């Protein structure tokens, strides 16, 4: 009943479509039932964690990061978007926030100002700014002065203060001012825990007794070393940021939410290319086509060389043998595992002797066991479900969502398959073949020898393996002639 009253009392209730409200309510009760009243109340304004996205969107700020955008904030207020699903980062922050608080209190010899927390929770909202809502993490007293504190438990610690976090603190500071609560400064406190420690604590924190929790916080405060410490950063109070919050928040709430309008993402607008830029694009396209042609020819050469080596070394014992060029490694393929196992069984090995240490379930055996126990092997909960991207695509299109906003960064490149374009690609490949074949001929050591390695046209700049030794006499400064050479020692014999 309370949930229904909260939703019906929303100032934007008349602008929310019934189908959106129905889906939102069903989704919240399915995924967030334990926090449904909190999520419903959150629809009635803009919270501190959302304000950074609002400012970034309205002021078109780029390079400021953030976990959401203006469009998503407005959609959430119009019940077009469900609350965010809990991620590993959110789970870590929620589970370890109290540990961060206790560690801070011990580390900085502070006390929690519960009176200020009670006052801001019960304070009347400022007329005209009823949309300014939120729940500050903490008010603390240090050396007789009150500070507004926000706790974070990042996956990786840095000294940086993200834009959205800075906005969040200023948002809560405005709330405090509206409630008549004076603060001396703003603090962003980070609990710096090594990833493996944080992951373990997330699983165990709720089973710790209060004395154990306090002992852990004292240890963090006392040890104070990277990966096991709490660090508090002072955030300067900026009047301009207060004004940005008031202006952008007012605009977002009154011009978008209360009018049922979802803003477009201006930072995704595409630019038109000028003639110079188009020339650059054409040049890169040409280079791409030529490179593809060269690669295509070289892949054929590579395939031919691979087949040649395979044929030439057929029935040759190549295991642990050296060949003329060490730059190309030649070795037998790995064992045919199935043939090896069958051979071992044929020679008397038992399955017990060959049993793998790794055990895997047999699906067939599991189904038979379910049937034996009078279970239903076709029960829905026994199947792992996956979500269909095509259905998600269709759903979003029907909702009028511009799917271009979900394209991956970068561009996709491929050669055209149109007839005329394929013909042009063929011309490029034939041209590449002429150039590359000449280059390969000029650099082939075999073509640099006359009469079975009796002469060489150019010395190698670098040679490797046994070939380097065979050509050692040829590498004379300023001379392209060879007086005598030895043939490489045969190192791979016929079986």
Tab-separated table of C-alpha atoms in Angstrom:
chain	number	residue	atom	x	y	z
A	1	UNK	CA	0.000	0.000	0.000
A	2	UNK	CA	2.839	2.404	0.900
A	3	UNK	CA	4.531	1.654	-2.427
A	4	UNK	CA	1.333	2.414	-4.335
A	5	UNK	CA	0.820	5.691	-2.461
A	6	UNK	CA	4.392	6.751	-3.153
A	7	UNK	CA	4.020	6.108	-6.882
A	8	UNK	CA	0.634	7.835	-7.107
A	9	UNK	CA	1.979	10.917	-5.314
A	10	UNK	CA	4.868	11.456	-7.733
A	11	UNK	CA	4.674	14.951	-9.293
A	12	UNK	CA	5.250	13.417	-12.739
A	13	UNK	CA	2.721	10.595	-12.244
A	14	UNK	CA	0.301	11.934	-14.870
A	15	UNK	CA	3.062	11.888	-17.506
A	16	UNK	CA	4.125	8.276	-16.941
A	17	UNK	CA	2.710	5.813	-19.456
A	18	UNK	CA	0.721	2.975	-17.935
A	19	UNK	CA	2.695	0.291	-19.778
A	20	UNK	CA	5.958	1.770	-18.477
A	21	UNK	CA	4.636	1.869	-14.920
A	22	UNK	CA	3.458	-1.743	-15.159
A	23	UNK	CA	6.785	-2.995	-16.492
A	24	UNK	CA	8.714	-0.942	-13.922
A	25	UNK	CA	6.688	-2.308	-11.029
A	26	UNK	CA	6.971	-5.897	-12.267
A	27	UNK	CA	10.717	-5.516	-12.790
A	28	UNK	CA	11.346	-3.914	-9.411
A	29	UNK	CA	9.367	-6.586	-7.575
A	30	UNK	CA	11.250	-9.279	-9.498
A	31	UNK	CA	14.781	-7.922	-9.100
A	32	UNK	CA	14.720	-5.334	-6.289
A	33	UNK	CA	11.787	-6.328	-4.076
A	34	UNK	CA	13.632	-5.724	-0.800
A	35	UNK	CA	14.363	-2.100	-1.798
A	36	UNK	CA	11.183	-1.381	-3.753
A	37	UNK	CA	9.950	1.435	-1.417
A	38	UNK	CA	13.366	3.139	-1.582
A	39	UNK	CA	13.433	2.974	-5.388
A	40	UNK	CA	9.883	4.342	-5.571
A	41	UNK	CA	10.786	7.292	-3.336
A	42	UNK	CA	13.874	7.956	-5.448
A	43	UNK	CA	11.638	8.611	-8.476
A	44	UNK	CA	10.457	11.822	-6.808
A	45	UNK	CA	13.654	13.782	-7.383
A	46	UNK	CA	17.283	13.819	-8.460
A	47	UNK	CA	19.774	12.168	-6.121
A	48	UNK	CA	23.385	13.037	-5.480
A	49	UNK	CA	24.762	10.094	-7.454
A	50	UNK	CA	22.655	11.173	-10.467
A	51	UNK	CA	23.496	14.864	-10.451
A	52	UNK	CA	26.894	14.457	-12.135
A	53	UNK	CA	25.221	12.865	-15.157
A	54	UNK	CA	22.666	15.689	-15.259
A	55	UNK	CA	25.333	18.406	-15.316
A	56	UNK	CA	27.442	16.539	-17.863
A	57	UNK	CA	24.444	16.181	-20.150
A	58	UNK	CA	23.061	19.705	-19.928
A	59	UNK	CA	26.461	21.400	-20.148
A	60	UNK	CA	27.654	18.883	-22.756
A	61	UNK	CA	30.810	18.162	-20.764
A	62	UNK	CA	33.086	15.560	-22.307
A	63	UNK	CA	35.859	13.516	-20.771
A	64	UNK	CA	34.249	13.547	-17.307
A	65	UNK	CA	33.404	9.837	-17.156
A	66	UNK	CA	30.443	8.687	-15.095
A	67	UNK	CA	28.256	5.603	-14.911
A	68	UNK	CA	25.100	7.054	-16.488
A	69	UNK	CA	23.945	9.970	-18.617
A	70	UNK	CA	21.238	12.618	-18.657
A	71	UNK	CA	18.968	10.576	-20.899
A	72	UNK	CA	19.092	7.583	-18.563
A	73	UNK	CA	18.364	9.726	-15.507
A	74	UNK	CA	15.229	11.202	-17.105
A	75	UNK	CA	14.092	7.808	-18.392
A	76	UNK	CA	14.398	6.383	-14.883
A	77	UNK	CA	12.220	9.178	-13.438
A	78	UNK	CA	9.550	8.460	-16.067
A	79	UNK	CA	9.666	4.739	-15.170
A	80	UNK	CA	10.997	3.901	-18.629
A	81	UNK	CA	14.110	2.333	-17.097
A	82	UNK	CA	14.515	-0.059	-14.181
A	83	UNK	CA	16.913	0.711	-11.328
A	84	UNK	CA	20.460	-0.406	-12.078
A	85	UNK	CA	21.166	-4.047	-11.397
A	86	UNK	CA	23.709	-4.619	-8.664
A	87	UNK	CA	27.198	-4.929	-10.120
A	88	UNK	CA	30.286	-6.292	-8.383
A	89	UNK	CA	31.353	-2.685	-7.708
A	90	UNK	CA	27.982	-1.803	-6.169
A	91	UNK	CA	27.957	-5.000	-4.114
A	92	UNK	CA	31.424	-4.253	-2.771
A	93	UNK	CA	30.500	-0.669	-1.901
A	94	UNK	CA	27.260	-1.607	-0.160
A	95	UNK	CA	28.803	-4.475	1.799
A	96	UNK	CA	31.910	-2.638	2.973
A	97	UNK	CA	30.574	0.904	3.507
A	98	UNK	CA	30.198	0.432	7.269
A	99	UNK	CA	33.723	-0.996	7.494
A	100	UNK	CA	34.956	2.090	5.643
A	101	UNK	CA	33.115	4.293	8.151
A	102	UNK	CA	34.551	2.521	11.201
A	103	UNK	CA	38.060	2.515	9.724
A	104	UNK	CA	37.777	6.254	9.077
A	105	UNK	CA	36.549	6.990	12.599
A	106	UNK	CA	39.488	5.093	14.125
A	107	UNK	CA	42.072	6.392	11.672
A	108	UNK	CA	41.174	10.082	12.062
A	109	UNK	CA	39.901	9.911	15.659
A	110	UNK	CA	36.515	11.198	14.565
A	111	UNK	CA	32.991	10.713	15.881
A	112	UNK	CA	29.780	10.316	13.951
A	113	UNK	CA	27.326	13.224	14.151
A	114	UNK	CA	24.064	11.301	14.438
A	115	UNK	CA	22.099	14.463	15.240
A	116	UNK	CA	23.022	15.973	11.869
A	117	UNK	CA	22.039	12.755	10.085
A	118	UNK	CA	18.673	12.769	11.853
A	119	UNK	CA	18.118	16.445	11.080
A	120	UNK	CA	18.778	16.144	7.354
A	121	UNK	CA	16.579	13.050	7.086
A	122	UNK	CA	13.614	14.872	8.656
A	123	UNK	CA	14.215	18.336	7.166
A	124	UNK	CA	11.542	19.980	5.021
A	125	UNK	CA	12.504	20.422	1.392
A	126	UNK	CA	13.271	23.888	0.048
A	127	UNK	CA	10.353	25.285	-1.951
A	128	UNK	CA	11.102	25.179	-5.665
A	129	UNK	CA	13.879	22.651	-5.124
A	130	UNK	CA	11.846	19.679	-3.978
A	131	UNK	CA	13.651	17.649	-6.644
A	132	UNK	CA	16.929	17.954	-4.678
A	133	UNK	CA	16.895	14.666	-2.773
A	134	UNK	CA	19.522	12.268	-1.482
A	135	UNK	CA	20.976	10.429	1.478
A	136	UNK	CA	24.414	11.641	2.618
A	137	UNK	CA	26.632	8.836	3.889
A	138	UNK	CA	27.799	10.596	7.019
A	139	UNK	CA	28.441	13.706	9.085
A	140	UNK	CA	31.543	13.457	11.272
A	141	UNK	CA	33.162	15.595	13.950
A	142	UNK	CA	36.952	16.071	13.847
A	143	UNK	CA	38.582	18.395	16.372
A	144	UNK	CA	35.213	19.949	17.112
A	145	UNK	CA	34.409	20.682	13.449
A	146	UNK	CA	31.666	19.066	11.391
A	147	UNK	CA	32.451	17.535	7.983
A	148	UNK	CA	30.208	15.940	5.387
A	149	UNK	CA	31.729	12.581	4.431
A	150	UNK	CA	31.078	10.175	1.562
A	151	UNK	CA	32.567	6.663	1.531
A	152	UNK	CA	33.805	4.743	-1.501
A	153	UNK	CA	35.325	1.278	-1.826
A	154	UNK	CA	36.997	1.335	-5.264
A	155	UNK	CA	38.339	-1.746	-7.009
A	156	UNK	CA	41.615	0.110	-7.582
A	157	UNK	CA	42.706	3.013	-5.408
A	158	UNK	CA	43.777	6.338	-6.919
A	159	UNK	CA	44.168	9.819	-5.484
A	160	UNK	CA	41.861	11.170	-8.190
A	161	UNK	CA	38.471	12.613	-7.315
A	162	UNK	CA	35.999	11.811	-10.077
A	163	UNK	CA	33.752	14.603	-11.315
A	164	UNK	CA	30.561	12.742	-10.376
A	165	UNK	CA	31.823	12.185	-6.814
A	166	UNK	CA	32.696	15.856	-6.449
A	167	UNK	CA	29.222	16.805	-7.656
A	168	UNK	CA	27.657	14.263	-5.309
A	169	UNK	CA	29.327	15.834	-2.268
A	170	UNK	CA	28.262	19.342	-3.311
A	171	UNK	CA	24.720	18.065	-3.860
A	172	UNK	CA	24.590	16.740	-0.289
A	173	UNK	CA	26.151	19.976	0.942
A	174	UNK	CA	23.269	21.916	-0.616
A	175	UNK	CA	20.831	19.642	1.183
A	176	UNK	CA	22.655	20.313	4.438
A	177	UNK	CA	22.453	24.063	3.856
A	178	UNK	CA	18.730	23.798	3.099
A	179	UNK	CA	18.340	21.930	6.412
A	180	UNK	CA	20.336	24.553	8.309
A	181	UNK	CA	23.265	22.218	8.993
A	182	UNK	CA	26.620	23.981	8.859
A	183	UNK	CA	29.676	22.015	7.748
A	184	UNK	CA	33.321	23.071	7.683
A	185	UNK	CA	34.314	20.939	4.721
A	186	UNK	CA	33.669	18.008	2.419
A	187	UNK	CA	35.481	14.667	2.600
A	188	UNK	CA	35.714	11.811	0.126
A	189	UNK	CA	36.933	8.737	1.991
A	190	UNK	CA	38.246	5.705	0.124
A	191	UNK	CA	38.724	2.288	1.665
A	192	UNK	CA	41.785	0.922	-0.131
A	193	UNK	CA	41.743	-2.874	-0.006
A	194	UNK	CA	43.646	-5.316	-2.201
A	195	UNK	CA	41.167	-6.987	-4.622
A	196	UNK	CA	41.475	-10.432	-3.043
A	197	UNK	CA	40.938	-9.015	0.459
A	198	UNK	CA	37.914	-6.996	-0.662
A	199	UNK	CA	36.383	-9.997	-2.439
A	200	UNK	CA	36.818	-12.167	0.648
A	201	UNK	CA	35.343	-9.542	2.969
A	202	UNK	CA	32.283	-9.053	0.756
A	203	UNK	CA	31.491	-12.730	1.334
A	204	UNK	CA	32.267	-12.759	5.064
A	205	UNK	CA	31.445	-9.265	6.357
A	206	UNK	CA	27.863	-10.066	7.385
A	207	UNK	CA	28.978	-13.023	9.482
A	208	UNK	CA	31.437	-10.970	11.547
A	209	UNK	CA	30.442	-10.026	15.068
A	210	UNK	CA	30.531	-6.356	16.023
A	211	UNK	CA	33.697	-6.780	18.137
A	212	UNK	CA	35.420	-8.541	15.227
A	213	UNK	CA	34.283	-5.831	12.817
A	214	UNK	CA	35.671	-3.114	15.071
A	215	UNK	CA	38.947	-5.010	15.489
A	216	UNK	CA	39.253	-5.262	11.715
A	217	UNK	CA	38.600	-1.524	11.333
A	218	UNK	CA	41.240	-0.765	13.976
A	219	UNK	CA	43.744	-2.944	12.114
A	220	UNK	CA	43.081	-1.095	8.864
A	221	UNK	CA	43.442	2.270	10.607
A	222	UNK	CA	46.650	1.241	12.363
A	223	UNK	CA	48.418	-0.616	9.545
A	224	UNK	CA	47.731	2.152	7.009
A	225	UNK	CA	49.533	0.634	4.025
A	226	UNK	CA	48.532	0.419	0.338
A	227	UNK	CA	46.006	-2.366	-0.118
A	228	UNK	CA	44.945	-2.195	3.535
A	229	UNK	CA	44.159	1.367	4.565
A	230	UNK	CA	41.574	4.131	4.596
A	231	UNK	CA	42.373	7.490	2.992
A	232	UNK	CA	40.258	10.636	3.294
A	233	UNK	CA	40.524	13.435	0.728
A	234	UNK	CA	39.417	17.012	1.356
A	235	UNK	CA	37.203	18.292	-1.465
A	236	UNK	CA	37.186	22.053	-1.903
A	237	UNK	CA	33.768	23.687	-1.671
A	238	UNK	CA	32.999	25.427	-4.959
A	239	UNK	CA	30.226	27.973	-5.221
A	240	UNK	CA	30.105	27.549	-9.000
A	241	UNK	CA	29.367	23.860	-8.592
A	242	UNK	CA	26.500	24.662	-6.231
A	243	UNK	CA	25.072	26.968	-8.897
A	244	UNK	CA	25.515	24.318	-11.596
A	245	UNK	CA	23.616	21.811	-9.474
A	246	UNK	CA	20.752	24.218	-8.857
A	247	UNK	CA	20.533	25.381	-12.476
A	248	UNK	CA	20.980	22.026	-14.191
A	249	UNK	CA	18.879	20.125	-11.672
A	250	UNK	CA	16.040	22.656	-12.009
A	251	UNK	CA	16.211	22.467	-15.810
A	252	UNK	CA	16.300	18.671	-15.881
A	253	UNK	CA	13.366	18.308	-13.527
A	254	UNK	CA	11.110	21.020	-14.896
A	255	UNK	CA	11.915	20.899	-18.607
A	256	UNK	CA	12.309	17.160	-19.017
A	257	UNK	CA	10.778	15.101	-16.191
A	258	UNK	CA	7.718	17.274	-15.505
A	259	UNK	CA	7.065	17.554	-19.240
A	260	UNK	CA	7.567	13.861	-19.926
A	261	UNK	CA	10.329	14.652	-22.408
A	262	UNK	CA	13.461	12.512	-22.761
A	263	UNK	CA	16.445	14.545	-24.013
A	264	UNK	CA	18.563	13.340	-26.906
A	265	UNK	CA	22.243	12.673	-26.406
A	266	UNK	CA	23.910	15.704	-27.982
A	267	UNK	CA	27.373	14.241	-27.523
A	268	UNK	CA	26.463	11.506	-30.001
A	269	UNK	CA	25.642	13.887	-32.826
A	270	UNK	CA	27.709	13.109	-35.904
A	271	UNK	CA	29.906	15.657	-37.625
A	272	UNK	CA	30.006	16.302	-41.358
A	273	UNK	CA	33.360	15.898	-43.108
A	274	UNK	CA	34.908	18.772	-45.038
A	275	UNK	CA	36.741	18.265	-48.349
A	276	UNK	CA	40.162	17.938	-46.727
A	277	UNK	CA	38.903	15.306	-44.310
A	278	UNK	CA	37.237	13.431	-47.169
A	279	UNK	CA	40.562	13.442	-49.029
A	280	UNK	CA	42.224	11.884	-45.974
A	281	UNK	CA	39.497	9.245	-45.789
A	282	UNK	CA	39.963	8.410	-49.483
A	283	UNK	CA	43.713	8.083	-48.993
A	284	UNK	CA	43.294	5.722	-46.044
A	285	UNK	CA	40.691	3.699	-47.944
A	286	UNK	CA	43.139	3.338	-50.835
A	287	UNK	CA	45.912	2.241	-48.472
A	288	UNK	CA	43.560	-0.246	-46.837
A	289	UNK	CA	42.565	-1.748	-50.208
A	290	UNK	CA	46.203	-2.033	-51.344
A	291	UNK	CA	47.272	-3.587	-48.045
A	292	UNK	CA	44.413	-6.084	-48.244
A	293	UNK	CA	45.501	-6.978	-51.784
A	294	UNK	CA	49.063	-7.533	-50.605
A	295	UNK	CA	47.909	-9.604	-47.646
A	296	UNK	CA	45.708	-11.711	-49.917
A	297	UNK	CA	48.651	-12.508	-52.179
A	298	UNK	CA	50.990	-13.191	-49.267
A	299	UNK	CA	48.443	-15.515	-47.684
A	300	UNK	CA	48.475	-17.543	-50.896
A	301	UNK	CA	52.284	-17.597	-50.839
A	302	UNK	CA	52.170	-18.611	-47.181
A	303	UNK	CA	49.743	-21.425	-47.927
A	304	UNK	CA	51.886	-22.633	-50.826
A	305	UNK	CA	55.029	-22.563	-48.657
A	306	UNK	CA	53.246	-24.461	-45.874
A	307	UNK	CA	52.059	-27.103	-48.307
A	308	UNK	CA	55.541	-27.303	-49.824
A	309	UNK	CA	57.168	-27.857	-46.440
A	310	UNK	CA	54.557	-30.433	-45.489
A	311	UNK	CA	55.069	-32.347	-48.719
A	312	UNK	CA	58.871	-32.118	-48.675
A	313	UNK	CA	59.119	-33.309	-45.081
A	314	UNK	CA	56.573	-36.102	-45.409
A	315	UNK	CA	57.943	-39.235	-43.700
A	316	UNK	CA	61.001	-37.318	-42.476
A	317	UNK	CA	61.975	-37.641	-38.821
A	318	UNK	CA	61.801	-33.967	-37.811
A	319	UNK	CA	61.533	-34.305	-34.036
A	320	UNK	CA	64.227	-32.196	-32.307
A	321	UNK	CA	66.019	-31.564	-35.603
A	322	UNK	CA	67.600	-28.342	-36.851
A	323	UNK	CA	66.815	-26.832	-40.230
A	324	UNK	CA	68.540	-24.137	-42.319
A	325	UNK	CA	66.574	-21.168	-40.981
A	326	UNK	CA	65.836	-20.993	-37.268
A	327	UNK	CA	63.430	-18.089	-37.829
A	328	UNK	CA	60.824	-20.632	-39.016
A	329	UNK	CA	60.309	-23.343	-36.429
A	330	UNK	CA	59.467	-26.795	-37.772
A	331	UNK	CA	58.157	-29.436	-35.402
A	332	UNK	CA	55.703	-32.349	-35.479
A	333	UNK	CA	52.068	-31.736	-34.690
A	334	UNK	CA	50.891	-32.634	-31.213
A	335	UNK	CA	49.730	-36.116	-30.344
A	336	UNK	CA	46.335	-37.357	-31.508
A	337	UNK	CA	44.942	-37.755	-27.992
A	338	UNK	CA	42.153	-40.125	-28.964
A	339	UNK	CA	44.520	-42.432	-30.861
A	340	UNK	CA	46.996	-42.443	-27.962
A	341	UNK	CA	44.258	-43.410	-25.486
A	342	UNK	CA	42.896	-46.120	-27.787
A	343	UNK	CA	46.404	-47.520	-28.278
A	344	UNK	CA	46.980	-47.628	-24.516
A	345	UNK	CA	43.670	-49.453	-24.021
A	346	UNK	CA	44.532	-51.865	-26.828
A	347	UNK	CA	47.778	-52.668	-25.033
A	348	UNK	CA	46.012	-53.564	-21.817
A	349	UNK	CA	45.717	-50.318	-19.865
A	350	UNK	CA	42.602	-50.071	-17.691
A	351	UNK	CA	40.231	-47.112	-17.564
A	352	UNK	CA	41.107	-46.708	-13.887
A	353	UNK	CA	44.768	-46.290	-14.774
A	354	UNK	CA	43.969	-43.715	-17.448
A	355	UNK	CA	41.203	-41.874	-15.577
A	356	UNK	CA	41.569	-38.075	-15.681
A	357	UNK	CA	41.978	-36.178	-12.415
A	358	UNK	CA	39.387	-33.681	-13.684
A	359	UNK	CA	35.834	-34.903	-13.178
A	360	UNK	CA	32.932	-33.748	-15.341
A	361	UNK	CA	29.246	-34.475	-15.024
A	362	UNK	CA	27.640	-36.713	-17.596
A	363	UNK	CA	24.453	-34.995	-18.757
A	364	UNK	CA	22.958	-38.315	-19.837
A	365	UNK	CA	23.670	-39.856	-16.435
A	366	UNK	CA	22.233	-36.823	-14.638
A	367	UNK	CA	18.990	-37.023	-16.625
A	368	UNK	CA	18.703	-40.734	-15.865
A	369	UNK	CA	19.287	-40.036	-12.173
A	370	UNK	CA	16.556	-37.356	-12.190
A	371	UNK	CA	14.146	-39.839	-13.775
A	372	UNK	CA	15.114	-42.519	-11.252
A	373	UNK	CA	14.245	-40.107	-8.440
A	374	UNK	CA	10.866	-39.363	-10.103
A	375	UNK	CA	11.963	-35.840	-11.019
A	376	UNK	CA	11.089	-33.915	-14.154
A	377	UNK	CA	14.106	-33.650	-16.494
A	378	UNK	CA	12.236	-31.026	-18.540
A	379	UNK	CA	11.665	-28.636	-15.615
A	380	UNK	CA	12.419	-25.041	-16.615
A	381	UNK	CA	14.805	-24.373	-13.733
A	382	UNK	CA	17.157	-27.098	-14.981
A	383	UNK	CA	17.917	-25.175	-18.159
A	384	UNK	CA	20.413	-22.333	-18.369
A	385	UNK	CA	18.716	-19.438	-20.096
A	386	UNK	CA	20.278	-16.914	-22.441
A	387	UNK	CA	18.924	-13.656	-23.771
A	388	UNK	CA	18.338	-13.100	-27.484
A	389	UNK	CA	20.012	-9.974	-28.896
A	390	UNK	CA	17.588	-9.929	-31.839
A	391	UNK	CA	14.607	-9.813	-29.477
A	392	UNK	CA	16.263	-7.094	-27.389
A	393	UNK	CA	16.922	-5.160	-30.597
A	394	UNK	CA	13.283	-5.454	-31.656
A	395	UNK	CA	12.034	-4.471	-28.192
A	396	UNK	CA	14.147	-1.304	-28.128
A	397	UNK	CA	13.189	-0.364	-31.687
A	398	UNK	CA	9.525	-0.688	-30.774
A	399	UNK	CA	10.178	1.618	-27.812
A	400	UNK	CA	11.669	4.223	-30.144
A	401	UNK	CA	15.233	3.842	-28.850
A	402	UNK	CA	17.999	5.001	-31.199
A	403	UNK	CA	20.189	1.904	-31.342
A	404	UNK	CA	23.102	3.842	-32.817
A	405	UNK	CA	23.860	4.944	-29.263
A	406	UNK	CA	24.806	1.332	-28.485
A	407	UNK	CA	27.358	0.849	-31.244
A	408	UNK	CA	30.761	-0.300	-30.042
A	409	UNK	CA	33.558	2.300	-30.197
A	410	UNK	CA	35.516	2.488	-33.439
A	411	UNK	CA	34.527	1.527	-36.979
A	412	UNK	CA	34.060	-1.665	-38.976
A	413	UNK	CA	36.151	-2.194	-42.128
A	414	UNK	CA	35.867	-4.768	-44.906
A	415	UNK	CA	36.242	-4.938	-48.668
A	416	UNK	CA	33.127	-4.467	-50.774
A	417	UNK	CA	31.675	-7.565	-52.446
A	418	UNK	CA	30.094	-5.655	-55.342
A	419	UNK	CA	31.173	-6.942	-58.751
A	420	UNK	CA	32.970	-3.792	-59.898
A	421	UNK	CA	34.697	-3.434	-56.534
A	422	UNK	CA	35.847	-7.070	-56.584
A	423	UNK	CA	37.272	-6.512	-60.060
A	424	UNK	CA	39.220	-3.501	-58.789
A	425	UNK	CA	40.475	-5.564	-55.846
A	426	UNK	CA	41.701	-8.145	-58.356
A	427	UNK	CA	43.662	-5.462	-60.197
A	428	UNK	CA	45.247	-4.387	-56.910
A	429	UNK	CA	46.149	-7.982	-56.034
A	430	UNK	CA	47.804	-8.646	-59.395
A	431	UNK	CA	49.787	-5.441	-58.996
A	432	UNK	CA	50.778	-6.457	-55.471
A	433	UNK	CA	51.804	-9.902	-56.702
A	434	UNK	CA	54.209	-8.397	-59.232
A	435	UNK	CA	55.889	-6.204	-56.638
A	436	UNK	CA	55.947	-8.778	-53.850
A	437	UNK	CA	57.224	-11.629	-56.013
A	438	UNK	CA	60.124	-9.453	-57.152
A	439	UNK	CA	60.864	-8.525	-53.537
A	440	UNK	CA	60.749	-12.165	-52.439
A	441	UNK	CA	63.013	-13.246	-55.301
A	442	UNK	CA	65.547	-10.556	-54.462
A	443	UNK	CA	65.658	-11.600	-50.819
A	444	UNK	CA	65.555	-15.381	-51.222
A	445	UNK	CA	68.868	-16.979	-50.126
A	446	UNK	CA	68.321	-19.798	-52.594
A	447	UNK	CA	68.269	-17.377	-55.534
A	448	UNK	CA	71.458	-15.722	-54.294
A	449	UNK	CA	73.448	-18.950	-54.865
A	450	UNK	CA	74.872	-20.073	-58.156
A	451	UNK	CA	75.873	-23.661	-58.794
A	452	UNK	CA	74.714	-24.956	-55.451
A	453	UNK	CA	75.819	-22.162	-53.117
A	454	UNK	CA	79.011	-21.290	-55.008
A	455	UNK	CA	78.229	-17.582	-55.263
A	456	UNK	CA	76.020	-14.938	-53.694
A	457	UNK	CA	74.887	-11.615	-55.078
A	458	UNK	CA	74.431	-9.729	-51.798
A	459	UNK	CA	75.506	-10.512	-48.262
A	460	UNK	CA	72.758	-11.055	-45.708
A	461	UNK	CA	72.324	-8.312	-43.182
A	462	UNK	CA	71.176	-10.863	-40.659
A	463	UNK	CA	71.173	-14.641	-40.796
A	464	UNK	CA	70.128	-17.189	-38.237
A	465	UNK	CA	70.611	-20.825	-37.437
A	466	UNK	CA	72.799	-23.209	-39.423
A	467	UNK	CA	72.401	-21.117	-42.572
A	468	UNK	CA	74.421	-18.355	-40.933
A	469	UNK	CA	77.296	-20.751	-40.440
A	470	UNK	CA	77.041	-22.055	-43.990
A	471	UNK	CA	77.251	-18.519	-45.373
A	472	UNK	CA	79.895	-17.285	-42.932
A	473	UNK	CA	82.610	-17.138	-45.584
A	474	UNK	CA	80.332	-15.078	-47.814
A	475	UNK	CA	79.997	-12.209	-45.339
A	476	UNK	CA	83.072	-10.226	-46.215
A	477	UNK	CA	83.060	-6.482	-45.942
A	478	UNK	CA	82.740	-4.904	-49.398
A	479	UNK	CA	82.712	-8.194	-51.298
A	480	UNK	CA	79.832	-10.022	-52.951
A	481	UNK	CA	81.945	-13.007	-53.989
A	482	UNK	CA	82.320	-16.365	-52.347
A	483	UNK	CA	85.561	-18.286	-52.735
A	484	UNK	CA	84.255	-21.441	-51.128
A	485	UNK	CA	81.278	-22.589	-49.118
A	486	UNK	CA	80.268	-25.761	-47.382
A	487	UNK	CA	76.879	-27.298	-47.718
A	488	UNK	CA	74.845	-27.424	-44.495
A	489	UNK	CA	75.246	-30.621	-42.536
A	490	UNK	CA	72.316	-32.961	-43.016
A	491	UNK	CA	70.375	-32.919	-39.769
A	492	UNK	CA	67.014	-34.434	-40.645
A	493	UNK	CA	67.179	-37.999	-41.885
A	494	UNK	CA	64.740	-40.295	-43.613
A	495	UNK	CA	63.168	-42.958	-41.507
